[in-house]
Short mmCIF file of C-alpha atoms and ligand atoms in Angstrom, two decimals:
data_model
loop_
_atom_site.label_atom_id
_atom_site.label_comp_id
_atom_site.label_asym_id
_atom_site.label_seq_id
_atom_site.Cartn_x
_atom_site.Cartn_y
_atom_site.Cartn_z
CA UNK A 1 -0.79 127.22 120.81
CA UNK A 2 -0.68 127.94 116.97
CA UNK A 3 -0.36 124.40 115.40
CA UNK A 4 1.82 123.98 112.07
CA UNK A 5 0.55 120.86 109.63
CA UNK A 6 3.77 119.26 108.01
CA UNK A 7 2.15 119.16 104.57
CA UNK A 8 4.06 116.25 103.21
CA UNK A 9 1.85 116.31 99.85
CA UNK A 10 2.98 120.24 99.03
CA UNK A 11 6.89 119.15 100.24
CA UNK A 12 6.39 116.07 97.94
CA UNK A 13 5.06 118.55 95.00
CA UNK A 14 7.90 120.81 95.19
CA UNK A 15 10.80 117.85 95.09
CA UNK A 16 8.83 115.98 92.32
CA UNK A 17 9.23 119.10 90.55
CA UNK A 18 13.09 119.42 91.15
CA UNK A 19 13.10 115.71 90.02
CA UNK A 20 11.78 116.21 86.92
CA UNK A 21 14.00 118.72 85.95
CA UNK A 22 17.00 116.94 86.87
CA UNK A 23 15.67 113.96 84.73
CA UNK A 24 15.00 115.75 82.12
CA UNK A 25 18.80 116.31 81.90
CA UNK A 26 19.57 112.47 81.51
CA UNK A 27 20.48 110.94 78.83
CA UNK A 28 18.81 107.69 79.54
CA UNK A 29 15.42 107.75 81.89
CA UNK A 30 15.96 105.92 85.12
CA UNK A 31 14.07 102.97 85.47
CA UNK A 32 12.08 101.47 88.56
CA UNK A 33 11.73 97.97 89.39
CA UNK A 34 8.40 96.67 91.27
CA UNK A 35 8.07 93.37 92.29
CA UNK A 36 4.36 92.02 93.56
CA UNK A 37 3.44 88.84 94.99
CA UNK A 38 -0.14 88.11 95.53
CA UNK A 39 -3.08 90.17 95.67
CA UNK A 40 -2.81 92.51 98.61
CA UNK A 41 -5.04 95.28 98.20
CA UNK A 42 -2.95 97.88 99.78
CA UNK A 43 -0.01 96.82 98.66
CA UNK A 44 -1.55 97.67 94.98
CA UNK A 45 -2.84 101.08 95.95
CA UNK A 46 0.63 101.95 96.84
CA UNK A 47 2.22 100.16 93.41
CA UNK A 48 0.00 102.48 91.57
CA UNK A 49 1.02 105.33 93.19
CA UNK A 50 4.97 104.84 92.74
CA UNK A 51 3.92 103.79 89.07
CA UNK A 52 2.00 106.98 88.72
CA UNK A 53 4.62 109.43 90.33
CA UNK A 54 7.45 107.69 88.25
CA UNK A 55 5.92 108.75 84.73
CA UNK A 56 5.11 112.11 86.56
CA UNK A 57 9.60 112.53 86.95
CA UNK A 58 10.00 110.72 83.45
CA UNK A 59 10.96 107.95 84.49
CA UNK A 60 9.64 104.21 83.38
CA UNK A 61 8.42 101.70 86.00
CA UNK A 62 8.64 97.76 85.28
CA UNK A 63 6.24 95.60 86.86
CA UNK A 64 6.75 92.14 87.49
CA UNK A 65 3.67 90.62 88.72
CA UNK A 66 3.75 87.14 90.50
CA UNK A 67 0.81 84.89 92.24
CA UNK A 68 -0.12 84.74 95.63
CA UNK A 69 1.13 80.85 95.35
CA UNK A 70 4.05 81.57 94.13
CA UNK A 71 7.67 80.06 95.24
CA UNK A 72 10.90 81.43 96.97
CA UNK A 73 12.65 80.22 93.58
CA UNK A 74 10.52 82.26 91.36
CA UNK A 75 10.48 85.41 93.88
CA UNK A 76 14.47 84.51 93.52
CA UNK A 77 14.28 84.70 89.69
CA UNK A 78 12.15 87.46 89.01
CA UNK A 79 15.16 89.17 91.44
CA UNK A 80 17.82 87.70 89.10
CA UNK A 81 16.13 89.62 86.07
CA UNK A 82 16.20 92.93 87.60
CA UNK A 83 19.22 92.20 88.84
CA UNK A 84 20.80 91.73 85.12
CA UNK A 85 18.32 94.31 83.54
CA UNK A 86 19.93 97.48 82.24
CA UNK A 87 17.12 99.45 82.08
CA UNK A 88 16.14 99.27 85.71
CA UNK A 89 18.37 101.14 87.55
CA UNK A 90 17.05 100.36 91.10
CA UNK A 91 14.57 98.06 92.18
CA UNK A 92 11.76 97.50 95.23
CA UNK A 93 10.18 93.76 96.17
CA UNK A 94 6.67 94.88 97.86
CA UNK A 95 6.47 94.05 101.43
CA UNK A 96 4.61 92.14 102.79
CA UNK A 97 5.33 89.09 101.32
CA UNK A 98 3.22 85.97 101.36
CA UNK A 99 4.15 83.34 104.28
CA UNK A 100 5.83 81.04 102.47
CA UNK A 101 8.29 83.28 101.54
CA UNK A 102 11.24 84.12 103.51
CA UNK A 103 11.74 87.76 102.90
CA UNK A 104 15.35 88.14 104.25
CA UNK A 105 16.64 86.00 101.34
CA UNK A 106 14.59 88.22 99.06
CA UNK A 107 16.54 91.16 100.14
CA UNK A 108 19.73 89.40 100.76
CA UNK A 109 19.66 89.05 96.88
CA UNK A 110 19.16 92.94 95.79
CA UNK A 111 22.14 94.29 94.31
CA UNK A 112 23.11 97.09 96.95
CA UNK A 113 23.22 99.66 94.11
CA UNK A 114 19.46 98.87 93.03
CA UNK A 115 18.22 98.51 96.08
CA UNK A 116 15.62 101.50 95.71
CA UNK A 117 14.38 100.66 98.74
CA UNK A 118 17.44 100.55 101.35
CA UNK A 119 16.33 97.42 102.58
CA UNK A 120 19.02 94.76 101.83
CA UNK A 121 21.30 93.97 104.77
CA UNK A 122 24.86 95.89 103.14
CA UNK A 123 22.37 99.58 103.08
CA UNK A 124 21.65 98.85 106.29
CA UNK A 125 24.79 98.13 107.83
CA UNK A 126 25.97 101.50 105.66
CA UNK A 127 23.17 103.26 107.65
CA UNK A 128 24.16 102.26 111.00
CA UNK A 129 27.57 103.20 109.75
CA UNK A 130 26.74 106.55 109.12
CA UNK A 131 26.87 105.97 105.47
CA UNK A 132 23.71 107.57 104.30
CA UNK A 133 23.64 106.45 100.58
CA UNK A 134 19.88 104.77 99.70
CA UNK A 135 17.88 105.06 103.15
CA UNK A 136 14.84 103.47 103.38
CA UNK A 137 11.83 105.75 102.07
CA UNK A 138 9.81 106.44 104.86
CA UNK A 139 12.77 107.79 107.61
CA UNK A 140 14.22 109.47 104.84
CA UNK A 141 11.31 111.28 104.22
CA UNK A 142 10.36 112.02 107.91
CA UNK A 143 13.83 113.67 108.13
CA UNK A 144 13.41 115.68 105.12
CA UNK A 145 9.87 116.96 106.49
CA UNK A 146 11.39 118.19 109.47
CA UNK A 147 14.48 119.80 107.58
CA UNK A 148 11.61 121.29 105.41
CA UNK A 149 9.90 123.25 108.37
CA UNK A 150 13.41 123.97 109.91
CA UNK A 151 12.35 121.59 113.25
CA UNK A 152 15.87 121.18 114.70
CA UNK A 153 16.04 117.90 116.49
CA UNK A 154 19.36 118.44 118.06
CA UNK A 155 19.32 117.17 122.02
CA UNK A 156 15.54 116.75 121.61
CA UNK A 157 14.23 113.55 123.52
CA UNK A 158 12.60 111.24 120.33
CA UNK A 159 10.47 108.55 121.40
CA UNK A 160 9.42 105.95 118.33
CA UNK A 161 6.75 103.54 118.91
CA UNK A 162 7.35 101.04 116.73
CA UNK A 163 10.45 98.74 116.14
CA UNK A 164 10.16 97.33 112.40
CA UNK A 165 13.31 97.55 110.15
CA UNK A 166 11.28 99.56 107.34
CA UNK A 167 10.10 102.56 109.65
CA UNK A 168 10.95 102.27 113.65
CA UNK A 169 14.92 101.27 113.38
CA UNK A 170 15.81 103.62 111.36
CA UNK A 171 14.03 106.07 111.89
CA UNK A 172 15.66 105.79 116.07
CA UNK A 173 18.59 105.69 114.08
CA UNK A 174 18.72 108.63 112.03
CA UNK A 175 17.48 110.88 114.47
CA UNK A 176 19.89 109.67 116.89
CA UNK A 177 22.70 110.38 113.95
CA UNK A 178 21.22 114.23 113.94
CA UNK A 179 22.05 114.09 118.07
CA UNK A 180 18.25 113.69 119.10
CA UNK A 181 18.35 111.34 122.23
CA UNK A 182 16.24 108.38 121.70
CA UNK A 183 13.67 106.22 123.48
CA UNK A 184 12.20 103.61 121.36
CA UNK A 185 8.70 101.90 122.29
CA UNK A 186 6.93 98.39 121.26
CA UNK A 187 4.12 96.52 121.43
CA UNK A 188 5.74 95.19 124.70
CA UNK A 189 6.61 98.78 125.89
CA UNK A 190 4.72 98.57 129.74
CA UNK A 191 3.49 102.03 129.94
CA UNK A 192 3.33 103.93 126.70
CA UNK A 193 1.78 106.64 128.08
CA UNK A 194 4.84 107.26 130.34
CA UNK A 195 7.30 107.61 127.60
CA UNK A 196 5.94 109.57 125.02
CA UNK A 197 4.96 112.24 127.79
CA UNK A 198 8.13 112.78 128.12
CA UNK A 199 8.94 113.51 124.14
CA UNK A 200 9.57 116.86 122.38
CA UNK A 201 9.00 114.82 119.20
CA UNK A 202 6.84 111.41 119.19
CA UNK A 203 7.17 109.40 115.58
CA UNK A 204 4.82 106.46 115.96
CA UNK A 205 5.08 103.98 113.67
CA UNK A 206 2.50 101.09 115.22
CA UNK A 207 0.04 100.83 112.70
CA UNK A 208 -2.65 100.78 115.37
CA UNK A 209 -5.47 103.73 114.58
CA UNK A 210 -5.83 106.49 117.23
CA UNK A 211 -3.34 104.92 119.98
CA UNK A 212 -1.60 108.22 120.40
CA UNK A 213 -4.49 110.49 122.17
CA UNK A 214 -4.05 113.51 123.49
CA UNK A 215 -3.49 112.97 126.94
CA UNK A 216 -0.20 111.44 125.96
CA UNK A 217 1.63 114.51 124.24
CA UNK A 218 3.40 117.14 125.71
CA UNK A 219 2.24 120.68 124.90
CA UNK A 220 4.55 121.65 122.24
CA UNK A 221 5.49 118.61 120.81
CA UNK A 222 5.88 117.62 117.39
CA UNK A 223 4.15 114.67 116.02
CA UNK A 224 4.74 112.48 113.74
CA UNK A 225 2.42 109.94 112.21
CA UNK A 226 3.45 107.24 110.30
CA UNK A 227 0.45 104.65 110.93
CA UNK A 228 -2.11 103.63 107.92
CA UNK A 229 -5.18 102.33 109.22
CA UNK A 230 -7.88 101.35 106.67
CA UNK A 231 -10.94 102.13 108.66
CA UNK A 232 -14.17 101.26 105.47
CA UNK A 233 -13.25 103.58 102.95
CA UNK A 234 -11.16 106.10 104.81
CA UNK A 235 -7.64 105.57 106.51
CA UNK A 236 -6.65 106.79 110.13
CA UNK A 237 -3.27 107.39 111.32
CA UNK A 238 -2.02 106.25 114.70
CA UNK A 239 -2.90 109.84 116.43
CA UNK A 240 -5.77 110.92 117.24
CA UNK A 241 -5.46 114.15 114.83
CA UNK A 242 -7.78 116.66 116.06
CA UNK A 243 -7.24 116.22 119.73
CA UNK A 244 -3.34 116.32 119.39
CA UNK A 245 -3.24 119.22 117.12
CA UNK A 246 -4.67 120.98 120.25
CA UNK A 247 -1.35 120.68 121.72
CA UNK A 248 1.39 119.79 119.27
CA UNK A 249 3.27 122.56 117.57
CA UNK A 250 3.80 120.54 114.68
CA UNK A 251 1.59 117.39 113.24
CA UNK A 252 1.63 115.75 110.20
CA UNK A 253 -1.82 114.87 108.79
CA UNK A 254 -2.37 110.95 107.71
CA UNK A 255 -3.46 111.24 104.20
CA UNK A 256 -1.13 113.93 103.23
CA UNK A 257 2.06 113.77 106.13
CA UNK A 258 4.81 110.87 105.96
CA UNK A 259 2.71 109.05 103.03
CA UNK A 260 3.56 111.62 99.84
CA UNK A 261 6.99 112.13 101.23
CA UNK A 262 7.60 108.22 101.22
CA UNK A 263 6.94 108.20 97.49
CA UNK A 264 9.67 110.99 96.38
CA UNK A 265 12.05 109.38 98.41
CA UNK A 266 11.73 106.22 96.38
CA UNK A 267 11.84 108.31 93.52
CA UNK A 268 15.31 110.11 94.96
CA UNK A 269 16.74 106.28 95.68
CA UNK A 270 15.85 105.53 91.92
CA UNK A 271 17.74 108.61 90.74
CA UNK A 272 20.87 107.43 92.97
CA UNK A 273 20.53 104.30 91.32
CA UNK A 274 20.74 105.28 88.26
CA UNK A 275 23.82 107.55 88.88
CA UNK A 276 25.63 104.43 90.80
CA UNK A 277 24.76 103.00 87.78
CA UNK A 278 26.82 104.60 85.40
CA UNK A 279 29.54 104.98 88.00
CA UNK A 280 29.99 101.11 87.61
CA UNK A 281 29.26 100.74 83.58
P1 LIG B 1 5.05 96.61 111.66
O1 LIG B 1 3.75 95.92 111.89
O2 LIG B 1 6.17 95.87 111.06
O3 LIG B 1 5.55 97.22 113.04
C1 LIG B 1 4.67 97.79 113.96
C2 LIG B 1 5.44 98.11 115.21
O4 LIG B 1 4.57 98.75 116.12
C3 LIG B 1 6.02 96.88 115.91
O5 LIG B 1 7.37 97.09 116.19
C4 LIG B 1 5.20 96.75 117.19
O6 LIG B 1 5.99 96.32 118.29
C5 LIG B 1 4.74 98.18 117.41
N1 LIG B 1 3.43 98.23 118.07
C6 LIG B 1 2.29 97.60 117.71
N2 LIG B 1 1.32 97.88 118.58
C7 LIG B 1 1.83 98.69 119.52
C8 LIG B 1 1.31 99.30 120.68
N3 LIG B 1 0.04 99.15 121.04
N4 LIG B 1 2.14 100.08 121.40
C9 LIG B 1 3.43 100.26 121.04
N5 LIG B 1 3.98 99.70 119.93
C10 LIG B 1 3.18 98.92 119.19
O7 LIG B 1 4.66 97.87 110.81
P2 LIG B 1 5.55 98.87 109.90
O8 LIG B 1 5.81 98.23 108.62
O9 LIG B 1 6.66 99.48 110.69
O10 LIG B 1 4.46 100.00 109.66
C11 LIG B 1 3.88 100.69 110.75
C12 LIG B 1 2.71 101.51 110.26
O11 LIG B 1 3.20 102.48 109.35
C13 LIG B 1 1.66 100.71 109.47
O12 LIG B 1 0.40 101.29 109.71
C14 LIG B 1 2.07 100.93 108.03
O13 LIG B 1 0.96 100.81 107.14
C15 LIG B 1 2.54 102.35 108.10
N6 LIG B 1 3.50 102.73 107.07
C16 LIG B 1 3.29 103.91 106.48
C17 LIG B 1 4.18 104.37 105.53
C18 LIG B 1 3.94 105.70 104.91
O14 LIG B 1 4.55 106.00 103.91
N7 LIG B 1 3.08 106.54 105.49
C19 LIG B 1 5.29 103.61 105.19
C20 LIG B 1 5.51 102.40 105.84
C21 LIG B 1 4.60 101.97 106.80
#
């Protein structure tokens, strides 16, 4: 079987370039938010690239920088700010946060029009309604991979592995919206094996390097790999790439699948933003 590679960078190339058109058009350049607590390594290897790909649309990115130590009150501030700032038109609070801070207040306190990320409770009650305005980045980029190569996932059998509200939820959820029947898996799932088998189209979203092998895949299936493992200096997805693509008739590749598409999506949340923006001015 001829394999296909989703090449998320090239689909990521062609709406950055679509994006920068359309902001050229502006009158004002959207801004991005980016909060940062504490020093997590990948978290700023990720920072700099939505900083990076925001000047490459012309738009600005604001950084607001806080220490590892930091409290719930000043996480709640810096949101306040951004909140009452004109010039950022959406905003993201990098996950994960330290322990002492309860994220779900974090994101209880985004506006729900500058919520770049989708994440606050009100988007995602709008997403299980159906109401697809400012859907988290990653599932909203998976989707528009697969509308990108045409991969119809209409009475397909989905399985997720993975159940996190960034990634797994929604992801179950918005392929369920587009009539894909769903089975979602966990790190309490009994036989993983078993289930994604059965799947024309396996997303897995676990995080855990090389825990989808090729004995697990139906010939023909497409494959979807969310996972980032940091193995030294390179990163792994959750599939074992080289053995799947054996048998897959799609695959994305981890770098260069889910990751590129996750940034233009933020990017596409920002522009919403900005037009909700001047909607409510
Ligand atoms: P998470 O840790 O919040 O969730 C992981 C999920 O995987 C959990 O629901 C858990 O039950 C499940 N899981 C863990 N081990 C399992 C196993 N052995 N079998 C079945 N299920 C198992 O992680 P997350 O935030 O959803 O991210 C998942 C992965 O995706 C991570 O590697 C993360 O770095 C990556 N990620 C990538 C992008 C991207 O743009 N490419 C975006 C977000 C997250």
């Amino acid at each position: 079987m001829t394999v296909v590679i989703l090449d998320g960078k090239a689909t990521a190339e062609k709406i950055i370039s679509a994006l920068k058109v359309k902001v050229s058009a502006l009158r004002k350049k959207p801004g991005l938010g980016i909060v940062t607590v504490g020093n997590d390594s990948s978290s700023e290897i990720y920072v700099s690239g939505k900083v990076r790909a925001c000047e490459r649309v012309g738009m600005t990115a604001k950084r607001i920088v806080l220490d590892e130590d930091s409290t719930q009150d000043d996480v709640m501030n810096a949101i306040d700010d951004l909140n009452q700032d004109r010039n950022v038109h959406g905003y993201i609070v990098q996950l994960p946060l330290p322990k002492q801070i309860d994220a779900s207040l974090v994101l209880d306190g985004i506006l729900p029009h500058k919520d770049a990320d989708g994440f606050s409770p009100i988007n995602m009650g709008n997403m299980m309604a159906g109401k697809n305005v400012l859907l988290p980045a990653t599932p909203k980029g998976i989707i528009r991979l697969l509308d990108e190569y045409k991969i119809d996932v209409s009475g397909k059998h989905a399985v997720v592995v993975g159940r996190s509200n960034i990634v797994g939820k929604p992801i179950a959820l918005l392929l369920q919206q587009r009539n894909a029947t769903v089975t979602m898996c966990h790190s309490m799932t009994k036989d993983l094996k078993k289930m994604t088998k059965q799947a024309d189209i396996i997303v897995s979203a676990a995080g855990k390097a090389g825990i989808i092998k090729a004995n697990m895949v139906k010939k023909g299936a497409v494959v979807i790999d969310v996972g980032i493992s940091k193995e030294g200096d390179t990163i792994q997805g959750d599939v074992d790439f080289e053995k799947v693509k054996k048998i897959a008739s799609y695959i994305t590749p981890v770098p260069g699948g889910v990751g590129p598409m996750t940034v233009v999506m933020l990017l596409e949340n920002t522009l919403e933003c900005y037009n909700m923006s001047n909607m409510i001015d």
